[in-house]
Structures are given as structure tokens and as C-alpha cells.
Tab-separated table of C-alpha atoms in Angstrom:
chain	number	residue	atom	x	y	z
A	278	UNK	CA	0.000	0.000	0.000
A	279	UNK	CA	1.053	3.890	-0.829
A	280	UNK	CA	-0.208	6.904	0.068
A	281	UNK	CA	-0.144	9.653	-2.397
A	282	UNK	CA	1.956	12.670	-1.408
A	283	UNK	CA	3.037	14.479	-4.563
A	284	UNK	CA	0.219	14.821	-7.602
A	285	UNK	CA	0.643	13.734	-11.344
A	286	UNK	CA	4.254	14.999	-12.677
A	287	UNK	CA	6.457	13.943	-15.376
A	288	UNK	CA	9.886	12.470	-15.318
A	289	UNK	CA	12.376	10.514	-16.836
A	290	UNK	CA	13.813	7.565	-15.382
A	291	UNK	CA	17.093	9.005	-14.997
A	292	UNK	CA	14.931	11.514	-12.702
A	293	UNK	CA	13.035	9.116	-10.784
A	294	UNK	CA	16.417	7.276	-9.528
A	295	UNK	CA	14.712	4.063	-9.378
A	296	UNK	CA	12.375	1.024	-11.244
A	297	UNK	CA	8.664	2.145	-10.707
A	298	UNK	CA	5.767	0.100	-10.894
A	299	UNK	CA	2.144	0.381	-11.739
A	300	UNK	CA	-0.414	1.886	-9.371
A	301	UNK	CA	-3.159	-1.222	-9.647
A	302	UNK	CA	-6.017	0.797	-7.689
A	303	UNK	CA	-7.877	2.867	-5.131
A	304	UNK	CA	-7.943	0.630	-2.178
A	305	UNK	CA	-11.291	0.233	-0.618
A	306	UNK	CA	-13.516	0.088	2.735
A	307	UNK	CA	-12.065	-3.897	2.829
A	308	UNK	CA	-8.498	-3.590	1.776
A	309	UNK	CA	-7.998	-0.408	4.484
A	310	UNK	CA	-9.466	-2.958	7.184
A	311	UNK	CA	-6.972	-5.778	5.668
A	312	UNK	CA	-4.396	-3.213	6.158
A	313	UNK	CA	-4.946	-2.429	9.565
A	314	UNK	CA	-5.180	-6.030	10.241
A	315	UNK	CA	-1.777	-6.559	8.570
A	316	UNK	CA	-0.111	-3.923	11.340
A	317	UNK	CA	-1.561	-5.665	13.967
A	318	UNK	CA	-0.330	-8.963	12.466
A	319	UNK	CA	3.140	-7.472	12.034
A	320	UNK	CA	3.529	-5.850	15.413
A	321	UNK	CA	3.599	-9.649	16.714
A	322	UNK	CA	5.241	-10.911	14.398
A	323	UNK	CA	8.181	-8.327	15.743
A	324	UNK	CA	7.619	-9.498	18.964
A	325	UNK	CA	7.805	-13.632	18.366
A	326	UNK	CA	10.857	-12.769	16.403
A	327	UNK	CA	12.199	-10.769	19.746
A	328	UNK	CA	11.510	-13.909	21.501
A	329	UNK	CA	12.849	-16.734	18.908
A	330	UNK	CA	15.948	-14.805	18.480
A	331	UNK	CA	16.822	-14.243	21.688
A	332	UNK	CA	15.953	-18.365	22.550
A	333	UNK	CA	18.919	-18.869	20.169
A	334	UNK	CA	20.804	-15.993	20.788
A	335	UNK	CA	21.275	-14.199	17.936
A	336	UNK	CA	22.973	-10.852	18.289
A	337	UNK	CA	20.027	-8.837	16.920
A	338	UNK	CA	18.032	-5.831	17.622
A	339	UNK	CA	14.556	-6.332	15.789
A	340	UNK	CA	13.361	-3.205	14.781
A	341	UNK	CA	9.930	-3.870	12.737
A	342	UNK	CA	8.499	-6.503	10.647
A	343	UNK	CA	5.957	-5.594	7.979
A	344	UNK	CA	3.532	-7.775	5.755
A	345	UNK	CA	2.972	-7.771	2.060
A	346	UNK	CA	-0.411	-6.796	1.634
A	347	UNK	CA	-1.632	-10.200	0.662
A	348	UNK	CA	0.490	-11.521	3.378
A	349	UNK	CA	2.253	-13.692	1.696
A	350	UNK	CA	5.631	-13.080	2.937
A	351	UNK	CA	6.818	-11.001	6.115
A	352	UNK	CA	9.918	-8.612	6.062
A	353	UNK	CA	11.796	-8.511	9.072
A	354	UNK	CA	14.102	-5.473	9.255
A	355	UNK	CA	17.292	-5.796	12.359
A	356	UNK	CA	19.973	-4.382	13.280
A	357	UNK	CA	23.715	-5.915	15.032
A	358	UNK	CA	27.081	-4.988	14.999
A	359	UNK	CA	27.773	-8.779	13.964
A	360	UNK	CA	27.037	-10.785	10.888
A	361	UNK	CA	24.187	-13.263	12.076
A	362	UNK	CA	23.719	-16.405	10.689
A	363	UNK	CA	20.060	-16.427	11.184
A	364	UNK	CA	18.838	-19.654	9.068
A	365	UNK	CA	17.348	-21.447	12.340
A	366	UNK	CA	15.248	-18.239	13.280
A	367	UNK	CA	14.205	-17.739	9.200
A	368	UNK	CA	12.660	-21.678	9.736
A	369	UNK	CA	10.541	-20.858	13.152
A	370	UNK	CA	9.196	-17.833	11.789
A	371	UNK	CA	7.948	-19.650	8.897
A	372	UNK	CA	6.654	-22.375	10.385
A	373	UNK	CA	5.086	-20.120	12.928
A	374	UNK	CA	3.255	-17.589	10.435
A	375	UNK	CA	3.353	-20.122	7.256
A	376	UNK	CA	4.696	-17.457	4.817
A	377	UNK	CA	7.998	-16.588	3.378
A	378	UNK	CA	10.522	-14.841	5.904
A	379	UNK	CA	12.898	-12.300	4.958
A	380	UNK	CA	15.288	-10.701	7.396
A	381	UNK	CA	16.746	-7.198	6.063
A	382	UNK	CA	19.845	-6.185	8.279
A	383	UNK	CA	20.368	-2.723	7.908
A	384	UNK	CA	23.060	-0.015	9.062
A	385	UNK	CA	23.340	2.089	11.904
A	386	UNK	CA	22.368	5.040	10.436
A	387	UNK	CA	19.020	3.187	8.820
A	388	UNK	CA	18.613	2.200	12.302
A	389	UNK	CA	17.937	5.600	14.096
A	390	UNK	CA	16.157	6.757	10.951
A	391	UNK	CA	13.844	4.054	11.412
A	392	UNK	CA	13.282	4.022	14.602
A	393	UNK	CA	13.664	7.929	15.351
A	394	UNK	CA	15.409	10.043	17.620
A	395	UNK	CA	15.925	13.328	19.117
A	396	UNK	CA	19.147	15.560	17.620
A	397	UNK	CA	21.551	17.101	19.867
A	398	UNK	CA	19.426	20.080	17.858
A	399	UNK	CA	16.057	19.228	20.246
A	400	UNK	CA	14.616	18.347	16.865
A	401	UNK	CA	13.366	15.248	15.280
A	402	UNK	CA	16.319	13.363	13.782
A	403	UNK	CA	16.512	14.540	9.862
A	404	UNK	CA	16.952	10.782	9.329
A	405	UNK	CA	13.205	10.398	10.672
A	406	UNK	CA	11.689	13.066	9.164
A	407	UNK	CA	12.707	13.869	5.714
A	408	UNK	CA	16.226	12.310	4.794
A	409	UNK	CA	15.637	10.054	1.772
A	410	UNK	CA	19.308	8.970	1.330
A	411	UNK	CA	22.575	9.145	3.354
A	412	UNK	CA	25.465	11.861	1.905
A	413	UNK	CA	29.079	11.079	2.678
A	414	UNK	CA	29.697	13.005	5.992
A	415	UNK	CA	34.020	13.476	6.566
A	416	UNK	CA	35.501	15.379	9.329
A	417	UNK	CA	36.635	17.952	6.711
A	418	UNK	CA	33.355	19.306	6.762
A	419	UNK	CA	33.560	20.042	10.367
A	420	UNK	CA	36.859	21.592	9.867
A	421	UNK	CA	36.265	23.509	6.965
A	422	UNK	CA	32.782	25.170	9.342
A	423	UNK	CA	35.547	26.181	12.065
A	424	UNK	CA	33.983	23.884	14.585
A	425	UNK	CA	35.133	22.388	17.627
A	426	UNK	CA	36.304	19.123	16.848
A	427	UNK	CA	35.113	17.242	19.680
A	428	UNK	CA	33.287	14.233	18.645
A	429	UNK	CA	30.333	14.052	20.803
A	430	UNK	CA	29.567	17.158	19.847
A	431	UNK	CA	29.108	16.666	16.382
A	432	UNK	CA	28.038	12.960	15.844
A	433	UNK	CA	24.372	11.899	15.829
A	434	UNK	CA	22.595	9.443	17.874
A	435	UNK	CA	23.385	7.252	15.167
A	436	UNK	CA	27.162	7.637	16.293
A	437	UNK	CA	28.481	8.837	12.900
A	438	UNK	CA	28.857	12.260	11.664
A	439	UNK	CA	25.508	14.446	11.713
A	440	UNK	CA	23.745	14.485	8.547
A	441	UNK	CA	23.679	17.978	9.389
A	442	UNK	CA	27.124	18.709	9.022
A	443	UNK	CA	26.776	18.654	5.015
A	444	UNK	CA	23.413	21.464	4.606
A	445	UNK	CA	25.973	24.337	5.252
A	446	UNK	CA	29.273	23.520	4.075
A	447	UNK	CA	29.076	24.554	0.399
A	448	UNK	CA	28.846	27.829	1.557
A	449	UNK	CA	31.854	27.848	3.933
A	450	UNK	CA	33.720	26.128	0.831
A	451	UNK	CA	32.817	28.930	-1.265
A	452	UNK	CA	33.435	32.089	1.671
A	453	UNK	CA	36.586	30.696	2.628
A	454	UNK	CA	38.116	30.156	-1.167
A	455	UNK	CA	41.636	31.582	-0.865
A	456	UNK	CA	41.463	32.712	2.889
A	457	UNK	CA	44.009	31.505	4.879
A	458	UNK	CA	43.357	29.100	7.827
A	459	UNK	CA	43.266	30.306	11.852
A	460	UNK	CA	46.618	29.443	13.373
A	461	UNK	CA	48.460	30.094	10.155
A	462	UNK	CA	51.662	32.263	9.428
A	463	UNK	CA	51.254	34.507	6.331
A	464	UNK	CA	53.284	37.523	5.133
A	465	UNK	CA	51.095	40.845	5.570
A	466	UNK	CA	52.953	43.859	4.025
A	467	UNK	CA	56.810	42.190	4.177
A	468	UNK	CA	56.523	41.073	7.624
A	469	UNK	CA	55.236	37.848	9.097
A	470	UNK	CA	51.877	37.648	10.384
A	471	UNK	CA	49.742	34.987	12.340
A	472	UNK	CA	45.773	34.617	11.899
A	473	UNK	CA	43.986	34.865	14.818
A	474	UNK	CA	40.801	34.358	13.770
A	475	UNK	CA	38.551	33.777	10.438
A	476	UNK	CA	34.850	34.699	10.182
A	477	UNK	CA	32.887	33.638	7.422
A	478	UNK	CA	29.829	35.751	8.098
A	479	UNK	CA	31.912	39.149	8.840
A	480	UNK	CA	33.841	38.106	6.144
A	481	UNK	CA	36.924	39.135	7.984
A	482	UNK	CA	40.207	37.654	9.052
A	483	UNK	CA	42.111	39.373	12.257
A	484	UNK	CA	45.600	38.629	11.583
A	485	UNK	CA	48.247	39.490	14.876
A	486	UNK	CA	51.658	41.069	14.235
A	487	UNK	CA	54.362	42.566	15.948
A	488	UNK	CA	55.483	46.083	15.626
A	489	UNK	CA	57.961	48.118	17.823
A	490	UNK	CA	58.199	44.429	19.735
A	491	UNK	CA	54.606	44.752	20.517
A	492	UNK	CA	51.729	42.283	19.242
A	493	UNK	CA	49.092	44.587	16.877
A	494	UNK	CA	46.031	42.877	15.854
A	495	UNK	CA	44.827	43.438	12.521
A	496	UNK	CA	41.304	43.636	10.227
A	497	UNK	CA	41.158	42.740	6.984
A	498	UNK	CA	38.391	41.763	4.821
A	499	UNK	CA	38.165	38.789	2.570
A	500	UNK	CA	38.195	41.183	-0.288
A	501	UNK	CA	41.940	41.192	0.333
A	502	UNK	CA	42.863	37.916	-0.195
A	503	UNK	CA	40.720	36.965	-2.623
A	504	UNK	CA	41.393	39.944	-5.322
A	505	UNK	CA	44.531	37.745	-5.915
A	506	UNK	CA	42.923	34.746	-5.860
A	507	UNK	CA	43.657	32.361	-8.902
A	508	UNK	CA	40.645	32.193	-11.280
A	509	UNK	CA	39.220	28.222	-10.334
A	510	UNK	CA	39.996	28.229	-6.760
């Protein structure tokens, strides 16, 4: 079953990303009721495999089950930090439920999407709410944002890197073209200088140097860096 959330629209299947299939109908008064049915079905269904797993202690952290709507087969999604040879549980549940079994293990960061969390934010997870795919998240990111790099501060509940970390960076990549990084030594007017700090939304750089053996701090605005800055960086 689908629900409809965007109306009629044409795209290519380059767009689209992914092999679509055929809407067969409206469902109706019985097939809602089969639905519901098929939630209640599937919510024990989670909960036998909860029990048959942990009977023959399997490593695993069942997350949901679902059935195909004519309940022919049931989809067990888990998660473990293990492969799990799960053959004996795959022959309970089908002789329990008499349909095809499928276990799905899926990754860490599937996990928390499907089974939601709060962000270090106070928000909803973006995982839960509107994330359709996972981006490559690196440390460079944080880095290249000027943030502290202290791990707990900028992983998810997931334990990676936050999903967050990727909305803003294009724009940091972009401000900080040819500015030079905080804690650097650069030559400012034929004498050596040292960058203190580096703010993307002043666009300004405060650069300390040393004049009659005294430390001067100096403004200057990204303008100055970047009117020699090679054409492609």
C-alpha cells in the first residue's frame, strides 16, 4: 500500500532514480481494514521474532516486521554490529506464520532513521523526518565550518557524523576560497603575520603582528585575499 503525497508529474527515469511500478487501484472500505489487520499482524510478528531470536541468541536488535499486503511473505528489518547467521530463526518464523521470511539487516544510520530520535538540535532526527538517502559526511566538513572538533559534539545518535554537518558547508567552501586558515603564518605587508581568527559571516580575518616588539592585531576583509585569488579556486 502507498499513500499519495506528490500529484501527477512527469519524469524521466534518470529523474526518478529508481524502477517504478504500476499503481493497480484505489484501495477500498475492505483492503484499508486488511491493512490495519496486517499492522496488527506485524507488530507480533516483531515481537515472536524478539523472543525466537533471543531463545537462540542471535545478536540482533529487531526493529519492525511488515507484511505484504496479501500476506504472503513477512519482512523482518534488524539491526547488530555482527554478521548473524540467522537460518534457524528464518525456519521458526515460517513455520510459525506459514509465509515466506525475509530478514533485512540494515546499518546504523538506517537504524535511528527508522526508529527515530531526538538531535543534539532538540529536533526530530533529519533521518526520521525527511532524509531520503545518506550523503558522505568526513571530518573535513567540520573543519572547513571552524567547529570544535570534539566528537560528541558533532556525531548523531546514530554515532556517525551528523547528517547535518553537510546542509551548510558549500557555503563555507565557497566564503573561505583563498582565505588563509586560523593558526596560520602569512606575510602581511613584508613582515610575518599569524591569523587569529577567520569569520565567514563578517567576512573578515584578524591577523596578529608585531610592531615596535609589541603584538598589533589586525582587520582585513576577505576582499583582500581573494582579489589575488587564482581564477578556479
Amino acid at each position: 500500500m502507498g499513500k499519495v503525497v506528490i500529484g501527477p508529474k512527469e519524469l524521466t527515469f534518470e529523474e526518478i532514480g529508481y524502477e517504478v511500478t504500476s499503481i493497480l487501484r484505489k484501495l477500498d472500505d475492505s483492503d484499508l481494514e486488511k491493512y490495519e489487520e496486517n499492522k496488527k499482524m506485524a507488530r507480533k510478528a516483531k515481537e515472536v521474532t524478539e523472543i525466537k531470536a533471543k531463545e537462540l541468541g542471535l545478536p540482533m536488535r529487531i526493529l519492525s516486521a511488515r507484511f505484504v499486503f496479501d500476506r504472503s511473505k513477512i519482512i523482518v528489518y534488524f539491526g547488530s554490529d555482527t554478521r548473524v547467521d540467522f537460518r534457524e530463526l528464518v525456519k521458526n518464523l515460517a513455520k510459525e506464520f506459514k509465509a515466506r521470511i525475509e530478514l533485512r539487516q540494515i546499518g546504523i544510520r538506517d537504524e535511528v532513521k527508522m526508529i527515530g530520535a531526538i538531535g543534539l538540535c532538540g529536533q526530530v532526527t533529519c533521518c526520521s523526518r525527511f532524509l531520503r538517502k545518506f550523503d558522505s559526511i568526513k571530518m573535513e566538513m567540520a573543519k572547513t565550518q571552524q567547529m570544535l572538533i570534539n566528537t560528541a559534539k558533532i556525531s548523531g545518535r546514530c554515532g556517525r557524523l551528523m547528517c547535518c554537518l553537510a546542509y551548510e558547508n558549500e557555503f563555507y567552501e565557497n566564503e573561505l576560497k583563498c582565505i588563509p586558515n586560523e593558526g596560520s603564518t602569512i606575510e602581511y605587508e613584508n613582515v610575518p603575520a599569524r591569523v587569529i581568527t577567520v569569520n565567514a559571516f563578517l567576512k573578515q580575518v584578524t591577523l596578529q603582528i608585531i610592531e615596535n616588539n609589541q603584538p598589533v592585531m589586525v582587520k582585513l576583509p576577505f576582499e583582500y585575499f581573494k582579489k589575488n585569488c587564482p581564477l578556479g579556486d
